[in-house]
Coordinates of C-alpha atoms (C1' of nucleotides) in Angstrom, one line a residue:
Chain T
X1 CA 88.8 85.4 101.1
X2 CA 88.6 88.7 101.7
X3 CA 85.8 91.2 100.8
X4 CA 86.2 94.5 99.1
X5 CA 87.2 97.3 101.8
X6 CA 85.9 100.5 102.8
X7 CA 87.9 103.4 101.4
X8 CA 89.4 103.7 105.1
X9 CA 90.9 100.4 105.1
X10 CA 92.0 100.6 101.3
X11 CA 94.2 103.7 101.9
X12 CA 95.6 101.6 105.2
X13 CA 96.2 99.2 102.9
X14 CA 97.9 100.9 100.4
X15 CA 99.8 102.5 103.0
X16 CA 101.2 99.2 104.3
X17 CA 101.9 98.6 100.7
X18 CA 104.2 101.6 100.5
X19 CA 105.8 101.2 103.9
X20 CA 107.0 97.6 103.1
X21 CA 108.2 98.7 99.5
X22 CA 110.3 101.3 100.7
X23 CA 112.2 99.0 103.0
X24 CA 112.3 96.6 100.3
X25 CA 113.6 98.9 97.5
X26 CA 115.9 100.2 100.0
X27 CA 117.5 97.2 100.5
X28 CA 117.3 95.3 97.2
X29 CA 116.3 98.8 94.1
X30 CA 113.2 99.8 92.8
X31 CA 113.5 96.7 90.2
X32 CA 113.9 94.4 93.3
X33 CA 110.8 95.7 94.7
X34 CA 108.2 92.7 93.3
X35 CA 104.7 92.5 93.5
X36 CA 105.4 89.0 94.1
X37 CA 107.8 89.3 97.0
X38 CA 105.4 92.7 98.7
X39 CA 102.5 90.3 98.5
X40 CA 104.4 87.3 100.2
X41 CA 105.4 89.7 102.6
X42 CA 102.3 91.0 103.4
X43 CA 100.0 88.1 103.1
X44 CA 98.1 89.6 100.5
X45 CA 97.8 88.1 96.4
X46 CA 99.5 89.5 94.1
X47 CA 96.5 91.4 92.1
X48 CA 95.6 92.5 95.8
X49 CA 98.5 94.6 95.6
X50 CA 98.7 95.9 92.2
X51 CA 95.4 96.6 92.2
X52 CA 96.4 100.0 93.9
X53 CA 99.0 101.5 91.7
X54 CA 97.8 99.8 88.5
X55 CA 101.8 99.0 87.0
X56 CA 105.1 98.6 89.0
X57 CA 106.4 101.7 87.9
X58 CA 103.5 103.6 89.9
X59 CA 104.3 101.7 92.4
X60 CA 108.0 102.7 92.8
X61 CA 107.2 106.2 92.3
X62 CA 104.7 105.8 95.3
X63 CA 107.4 104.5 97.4
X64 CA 109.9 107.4 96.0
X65 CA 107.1 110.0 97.0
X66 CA 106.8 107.8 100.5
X67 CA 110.0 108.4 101.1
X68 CA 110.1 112.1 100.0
X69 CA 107.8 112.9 102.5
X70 CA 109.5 110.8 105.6
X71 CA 112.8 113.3 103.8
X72 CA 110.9 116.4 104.8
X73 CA 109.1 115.4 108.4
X74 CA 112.9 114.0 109.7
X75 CA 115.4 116.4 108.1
X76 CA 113.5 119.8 107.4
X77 CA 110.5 120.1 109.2
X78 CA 112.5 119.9 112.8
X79 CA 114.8 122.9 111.6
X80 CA 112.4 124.9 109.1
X81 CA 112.0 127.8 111.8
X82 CA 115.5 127.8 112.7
X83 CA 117.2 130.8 111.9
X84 CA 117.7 131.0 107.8
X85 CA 121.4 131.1 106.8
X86 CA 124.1 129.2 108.6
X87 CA 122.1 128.2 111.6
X88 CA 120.0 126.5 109.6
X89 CA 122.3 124.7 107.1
X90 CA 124.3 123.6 110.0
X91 CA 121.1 122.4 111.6
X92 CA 119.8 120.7 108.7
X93 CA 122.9 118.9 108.2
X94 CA 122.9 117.4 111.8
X95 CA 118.8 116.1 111.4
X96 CA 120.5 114.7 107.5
X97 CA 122.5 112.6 109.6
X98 CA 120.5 111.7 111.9
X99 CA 118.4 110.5 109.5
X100 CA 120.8 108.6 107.7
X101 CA 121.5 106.7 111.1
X102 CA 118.1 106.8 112.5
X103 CA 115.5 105.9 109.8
X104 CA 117.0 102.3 109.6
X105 CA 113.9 100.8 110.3
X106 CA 112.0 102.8 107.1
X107 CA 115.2 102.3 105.2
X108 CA 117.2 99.3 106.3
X109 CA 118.9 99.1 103.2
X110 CA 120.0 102.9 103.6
X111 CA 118.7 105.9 101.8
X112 CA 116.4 105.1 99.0
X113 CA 117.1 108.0 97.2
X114 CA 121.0 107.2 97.0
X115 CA 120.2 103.4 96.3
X116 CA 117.4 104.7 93.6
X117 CA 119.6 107.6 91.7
X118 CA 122.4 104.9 91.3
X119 CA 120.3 102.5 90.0
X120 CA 118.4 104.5 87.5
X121 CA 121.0 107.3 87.0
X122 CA 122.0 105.7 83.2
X123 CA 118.1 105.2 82.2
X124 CA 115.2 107.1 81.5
X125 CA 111.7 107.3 82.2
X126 CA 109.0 108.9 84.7
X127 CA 111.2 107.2 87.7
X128 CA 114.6 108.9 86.9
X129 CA 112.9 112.5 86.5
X130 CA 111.5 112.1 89.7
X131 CA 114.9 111.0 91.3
X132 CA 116.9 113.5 89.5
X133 CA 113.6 116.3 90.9
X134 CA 114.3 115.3 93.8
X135 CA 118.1 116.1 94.4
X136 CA 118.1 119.0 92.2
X137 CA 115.5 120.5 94.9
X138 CA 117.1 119.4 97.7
X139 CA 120.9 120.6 96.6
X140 CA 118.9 124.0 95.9
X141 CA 117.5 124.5 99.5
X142 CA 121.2 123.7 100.3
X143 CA 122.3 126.5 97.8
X144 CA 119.7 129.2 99.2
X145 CA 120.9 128.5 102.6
X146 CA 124.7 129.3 101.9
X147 CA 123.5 132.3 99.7
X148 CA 121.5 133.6 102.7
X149 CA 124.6 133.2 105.1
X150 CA 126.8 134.6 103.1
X151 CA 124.5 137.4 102.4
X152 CA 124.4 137.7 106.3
X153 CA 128.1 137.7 106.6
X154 CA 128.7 134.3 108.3
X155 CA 130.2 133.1 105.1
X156 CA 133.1 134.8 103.2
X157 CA 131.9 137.1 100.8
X158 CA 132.5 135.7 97.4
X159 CA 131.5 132.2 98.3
X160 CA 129.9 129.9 95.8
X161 CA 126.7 128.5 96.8
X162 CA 126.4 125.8 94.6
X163 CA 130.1 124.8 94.8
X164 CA 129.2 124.6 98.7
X165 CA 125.9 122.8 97.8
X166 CA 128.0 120.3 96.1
X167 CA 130.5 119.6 98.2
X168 CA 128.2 118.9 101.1
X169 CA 126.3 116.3 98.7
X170 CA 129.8 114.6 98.6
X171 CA 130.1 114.3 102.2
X172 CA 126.8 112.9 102.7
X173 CA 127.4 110.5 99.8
X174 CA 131.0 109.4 101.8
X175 CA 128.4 109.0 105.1
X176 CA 125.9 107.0 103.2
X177 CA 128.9 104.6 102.2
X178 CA 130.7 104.3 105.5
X179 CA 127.2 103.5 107.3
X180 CA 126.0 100.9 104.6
X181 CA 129.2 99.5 103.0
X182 CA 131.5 99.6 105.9
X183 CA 129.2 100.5 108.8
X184 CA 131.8 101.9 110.6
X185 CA 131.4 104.0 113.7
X186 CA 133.4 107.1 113.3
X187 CA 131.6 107.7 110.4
X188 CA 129.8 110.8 112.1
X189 CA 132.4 112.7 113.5
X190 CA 134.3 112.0 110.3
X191 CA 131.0 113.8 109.3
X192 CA 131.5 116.7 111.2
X193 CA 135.1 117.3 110.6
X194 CA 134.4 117.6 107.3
X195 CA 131.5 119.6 107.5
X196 CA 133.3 122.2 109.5
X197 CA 136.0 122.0 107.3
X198 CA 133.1 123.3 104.1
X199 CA 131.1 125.2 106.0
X200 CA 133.6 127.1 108.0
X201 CA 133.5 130.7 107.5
Chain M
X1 CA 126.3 75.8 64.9
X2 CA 130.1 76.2 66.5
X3 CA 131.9 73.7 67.3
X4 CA 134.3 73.6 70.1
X5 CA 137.0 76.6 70.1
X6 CA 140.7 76.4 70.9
X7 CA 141.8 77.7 74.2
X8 CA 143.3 80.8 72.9
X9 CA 139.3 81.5 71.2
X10 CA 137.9 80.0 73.8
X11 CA 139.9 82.7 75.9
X12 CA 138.6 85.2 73.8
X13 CA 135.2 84.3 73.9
X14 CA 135.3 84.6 77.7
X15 CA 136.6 88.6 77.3
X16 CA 134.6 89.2 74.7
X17 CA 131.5 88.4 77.9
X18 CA 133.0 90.3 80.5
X19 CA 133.8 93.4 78.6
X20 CA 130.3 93.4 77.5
X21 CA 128.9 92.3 80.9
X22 CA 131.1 94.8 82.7
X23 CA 129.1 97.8 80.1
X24 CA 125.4 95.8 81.6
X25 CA 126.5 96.1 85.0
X26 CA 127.0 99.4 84.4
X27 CA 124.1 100.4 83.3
X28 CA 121.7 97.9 84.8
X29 CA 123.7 96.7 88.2
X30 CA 125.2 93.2 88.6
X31 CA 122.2 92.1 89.0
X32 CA 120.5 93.3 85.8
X33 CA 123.1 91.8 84.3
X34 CA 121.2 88.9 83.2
X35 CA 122.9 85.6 81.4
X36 CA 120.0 85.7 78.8
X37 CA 120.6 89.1 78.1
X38 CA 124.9 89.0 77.5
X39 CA 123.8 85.8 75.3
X40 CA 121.7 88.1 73.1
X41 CA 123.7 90.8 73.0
X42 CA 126.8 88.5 71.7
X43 CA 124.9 86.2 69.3
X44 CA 125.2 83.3 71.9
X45 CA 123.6 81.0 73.6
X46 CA 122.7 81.4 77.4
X47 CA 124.5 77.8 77.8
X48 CA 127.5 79.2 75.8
X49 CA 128.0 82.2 77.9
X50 CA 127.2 80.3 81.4
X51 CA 130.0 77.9 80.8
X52 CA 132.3 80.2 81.1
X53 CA 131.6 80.9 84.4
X54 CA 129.4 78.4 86.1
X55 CA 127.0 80.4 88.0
X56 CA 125.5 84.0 87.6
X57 CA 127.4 84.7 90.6
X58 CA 130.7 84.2 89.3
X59 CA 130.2 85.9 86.3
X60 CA 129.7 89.3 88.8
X61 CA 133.0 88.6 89.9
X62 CA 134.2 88.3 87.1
X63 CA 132.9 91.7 85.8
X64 CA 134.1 93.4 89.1
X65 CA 137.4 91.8 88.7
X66 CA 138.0 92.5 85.2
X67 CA 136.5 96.2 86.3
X68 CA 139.1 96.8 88.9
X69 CA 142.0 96.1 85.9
X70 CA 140.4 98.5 84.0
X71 CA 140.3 101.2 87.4
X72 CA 144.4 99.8 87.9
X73 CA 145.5 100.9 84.5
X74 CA 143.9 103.9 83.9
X75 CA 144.0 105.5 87.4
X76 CA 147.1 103.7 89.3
X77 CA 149.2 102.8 86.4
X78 CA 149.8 106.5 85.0
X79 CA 150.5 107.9 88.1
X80 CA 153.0 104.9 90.1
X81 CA 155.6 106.8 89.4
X82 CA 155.2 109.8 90.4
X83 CA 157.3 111.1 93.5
X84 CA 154.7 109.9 96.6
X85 CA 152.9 112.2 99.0
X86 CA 150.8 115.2 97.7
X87 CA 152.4 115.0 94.2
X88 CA 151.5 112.0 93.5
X89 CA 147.8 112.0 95.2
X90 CA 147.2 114.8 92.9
X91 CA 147.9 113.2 89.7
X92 CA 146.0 110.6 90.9
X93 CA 143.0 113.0 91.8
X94 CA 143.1 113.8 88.0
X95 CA 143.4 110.4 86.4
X96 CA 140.4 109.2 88.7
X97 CA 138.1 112.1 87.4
X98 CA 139.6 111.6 83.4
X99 CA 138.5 108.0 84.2
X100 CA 135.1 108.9 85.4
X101 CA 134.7 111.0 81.9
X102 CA 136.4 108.7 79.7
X103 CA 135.5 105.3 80.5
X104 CA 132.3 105.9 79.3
X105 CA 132.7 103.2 76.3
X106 CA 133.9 100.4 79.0
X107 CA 131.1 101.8 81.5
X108 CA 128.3 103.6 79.9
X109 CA 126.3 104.1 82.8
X110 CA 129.4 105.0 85.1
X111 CA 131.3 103.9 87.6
X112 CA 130.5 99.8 88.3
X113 CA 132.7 100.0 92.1
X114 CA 129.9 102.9 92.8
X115 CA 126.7 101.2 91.0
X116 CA 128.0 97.5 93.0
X117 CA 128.5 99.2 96.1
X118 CA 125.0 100.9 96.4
X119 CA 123.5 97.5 95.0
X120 CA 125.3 94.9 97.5
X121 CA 126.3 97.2 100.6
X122 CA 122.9 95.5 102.3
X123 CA 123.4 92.4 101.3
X124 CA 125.9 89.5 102.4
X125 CA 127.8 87.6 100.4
X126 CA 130.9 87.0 98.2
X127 CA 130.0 89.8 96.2
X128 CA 129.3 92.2 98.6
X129 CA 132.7 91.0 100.0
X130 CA 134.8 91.8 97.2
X131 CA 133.3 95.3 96.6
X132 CA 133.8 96.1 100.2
X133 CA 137.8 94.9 99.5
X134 CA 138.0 97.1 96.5
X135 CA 136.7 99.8 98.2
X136 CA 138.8 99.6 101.3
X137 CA 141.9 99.3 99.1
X138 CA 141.6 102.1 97.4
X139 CA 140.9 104.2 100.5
X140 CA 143.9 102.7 102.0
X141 CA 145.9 103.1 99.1
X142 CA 144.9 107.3 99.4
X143 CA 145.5 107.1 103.0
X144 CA 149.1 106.0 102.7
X145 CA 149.7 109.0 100.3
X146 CA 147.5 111.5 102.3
X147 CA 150.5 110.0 105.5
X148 CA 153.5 110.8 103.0
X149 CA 152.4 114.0 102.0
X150 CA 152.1 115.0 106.0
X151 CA 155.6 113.3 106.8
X152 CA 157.2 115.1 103.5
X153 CA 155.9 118.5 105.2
X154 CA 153.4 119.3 102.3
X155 CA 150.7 118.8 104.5
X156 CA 150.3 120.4 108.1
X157 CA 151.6 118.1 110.6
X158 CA 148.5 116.7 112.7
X159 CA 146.8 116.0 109.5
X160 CA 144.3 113.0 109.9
X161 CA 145.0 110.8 106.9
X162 CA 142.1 108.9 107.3
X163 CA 140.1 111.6 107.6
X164 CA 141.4 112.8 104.3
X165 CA 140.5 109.8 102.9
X166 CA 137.2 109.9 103.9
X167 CA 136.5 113.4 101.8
X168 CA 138.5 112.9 99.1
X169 CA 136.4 109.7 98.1
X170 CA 133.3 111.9 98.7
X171 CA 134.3 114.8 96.6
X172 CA 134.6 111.6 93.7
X173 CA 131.4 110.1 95.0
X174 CA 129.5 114.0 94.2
X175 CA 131.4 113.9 90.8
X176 CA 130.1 110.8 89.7
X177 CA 126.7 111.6 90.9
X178 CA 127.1 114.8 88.8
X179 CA 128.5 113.1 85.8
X180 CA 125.4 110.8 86.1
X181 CA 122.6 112.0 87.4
X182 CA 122.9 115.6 86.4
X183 CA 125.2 115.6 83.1
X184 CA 126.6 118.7 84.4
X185 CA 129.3 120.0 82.3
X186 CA 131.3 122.0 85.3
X187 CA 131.1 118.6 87.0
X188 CA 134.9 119.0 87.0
X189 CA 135.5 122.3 87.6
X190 CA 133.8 121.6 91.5
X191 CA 135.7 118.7 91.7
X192 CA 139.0 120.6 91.0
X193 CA 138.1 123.6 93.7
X194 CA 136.5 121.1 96.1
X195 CA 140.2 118.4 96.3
X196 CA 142.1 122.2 96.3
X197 CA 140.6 122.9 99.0
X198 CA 140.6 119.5 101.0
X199 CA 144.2 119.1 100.1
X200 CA 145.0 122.4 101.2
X201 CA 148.5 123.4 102.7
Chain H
dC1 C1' 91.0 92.0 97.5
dC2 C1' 90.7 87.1 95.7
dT3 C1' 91.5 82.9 92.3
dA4 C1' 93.2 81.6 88.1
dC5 C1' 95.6 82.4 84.5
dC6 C1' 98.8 84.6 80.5
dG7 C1' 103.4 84.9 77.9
dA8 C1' 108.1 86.2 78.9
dT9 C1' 112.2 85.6 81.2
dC10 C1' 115.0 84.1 85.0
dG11 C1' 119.3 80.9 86.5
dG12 C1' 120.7 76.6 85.6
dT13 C1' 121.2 71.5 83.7
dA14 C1' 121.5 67.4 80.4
dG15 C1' 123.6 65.8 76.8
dG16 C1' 126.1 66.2 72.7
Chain B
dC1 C1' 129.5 76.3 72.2
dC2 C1' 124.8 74.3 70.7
dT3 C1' 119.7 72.6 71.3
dA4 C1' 116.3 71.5 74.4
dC5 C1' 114.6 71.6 78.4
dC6 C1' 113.5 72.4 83.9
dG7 C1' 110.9 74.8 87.8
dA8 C1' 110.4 79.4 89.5
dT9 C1' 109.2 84.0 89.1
dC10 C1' 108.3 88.2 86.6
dG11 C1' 104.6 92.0 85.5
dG12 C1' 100.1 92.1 84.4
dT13 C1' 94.9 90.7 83.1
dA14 C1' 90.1 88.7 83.4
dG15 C1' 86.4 88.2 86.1
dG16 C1' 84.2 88.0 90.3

DNA sequence: CCTACCGATCGGTAGG
DNA sequence: CCTACCGATCGGTAGG
């Protein structure tokens, strides 16, 4: 039986936590993720795991935040002092698929926010505002970038920011799919194509 | 308590579970669509319902089946007709976005190829299977057109139908995101600009 | 962080 | 298509 831990090894604990329920919610949904089935997997009781979120549903937004942040350090912290405008929305795009190919080991069951707006895109609650927060930040960075390069001139004048914003979103859905559903091998130069195709000036 | 049914009721019965399972599945993923659940929602017993089909698993199929009838007659149907190539994939750009809008009764938390995909596409599996095979159809199926429309000359030569494909299903992928996720009511106003220009001349 | 437990629900079966 | 039941698992709590 195992003693109560220092605050150290409590937050490495928790951490462990989080790390194994991102890969499991990638794989099987934030209602897939179990306390029963993280505590099995991590050789820990049940209550042992609970204990640090307090209800499932903290638990899942945990692992949404988890992954949030592994979102920022692999697709905009590499190109966050690139040049503003198109240099870096066509930056930004390449670490966004990188990240959909790379971060297999964090996400085996691909991007948990794609899996995680799906799932509870029809419900409500504290998990689908934090989804929905998520990717109406994130297709606003893309917006301000197109604004910027069209303000710079490296995209017609009269462009749409948020139509672009949208239609890259659709492209990166269509990547998520061809990786997970069909995990077929063109999939990023298919990527590019069309990329080039929406962000071409 | 009911006694046996005819085959015709019996029949009827057994639509009477899909159409509300395929509305669960919806919602709640084929996996939240629980036999417990559909039995309470039809004034049933869970033995009642599950005699239909046997196992949970073929009930899912039987959902996704009865689903892709639903996706046949309201997007294929209307549009078979129609002279093949670029006319044709157009009409049946616009009968795949009505559907997204008006299928809402039959799938009130959208699309169930989409929701199934995202659920299954890490799993193995007969259900997995037949999503994939939907999926692929219906990319095939836009292909072939995308092919016409290039040998008819009302696409440049060269074009990659494939490729086509590939963005078409991501412009509907960012449209029921939108629908969704977002409840944006110019959801269909991008998705109009977005296909005019991937099916540009 | 553990053991021991709670009521509810899961998929599924037996038997009519 | 029903009642009655099975073992397994769910999220969560009490108490140490």
């Amino acid at each position: 039986m195992s003693p109560r831990k220092s605050a150290v090894e409590a937050r490495h604990t928790r951490e462990r936590i989080v790390a194994r329920g991102m890969a499991i919610a990638s794989v099987d949904g934030l209602e897939g993720l179990t306390i029963g089935r993280l505590a099995a997997d991590l050789g820990m009781s049940k209550a042992g795991v609970l204990g640090h979120f307090g209800t499932k549903q903290a638990l899942q937004l945990a692992a949404l935040r988890a992954a949030s942040e592994v979102f920022t350090r692999t697709v905009w912290r590499p190109v966050e002092h690139v040049e503003p405008g198109l240099p870096r929305l066509r930056a930004l795009c390449g670490t966004w698929a990188d990240y959909l190919e790379t971060e297999r080991a964090t996400f085996p069951g691909g991007c948990l926010f794609t899996t995680a707006a799906i799932e509870f895109d029809a419900r409500g609650g504290p998990v689908r505002d934090a989804v929905a927060r998520l990717f109406t930040a994130w297709r606003r960075r893309l917006a301000t970038e197109v604004a910027t390069a069209v303000e710079r001139g490296d995209l017609p004048a009269g462009t749409d920011p948020d139509q672009v914003a949208f239609e890259v979103f659709g492209v990166f859905l269509a990547l998520n799919q061809e990786i997970q559903l069909f995990g077929s091998p063109d999939a990023h130069a298919r990527t590019r194509r069309a990329l080039d195709r929406v962000l071409a000036g």
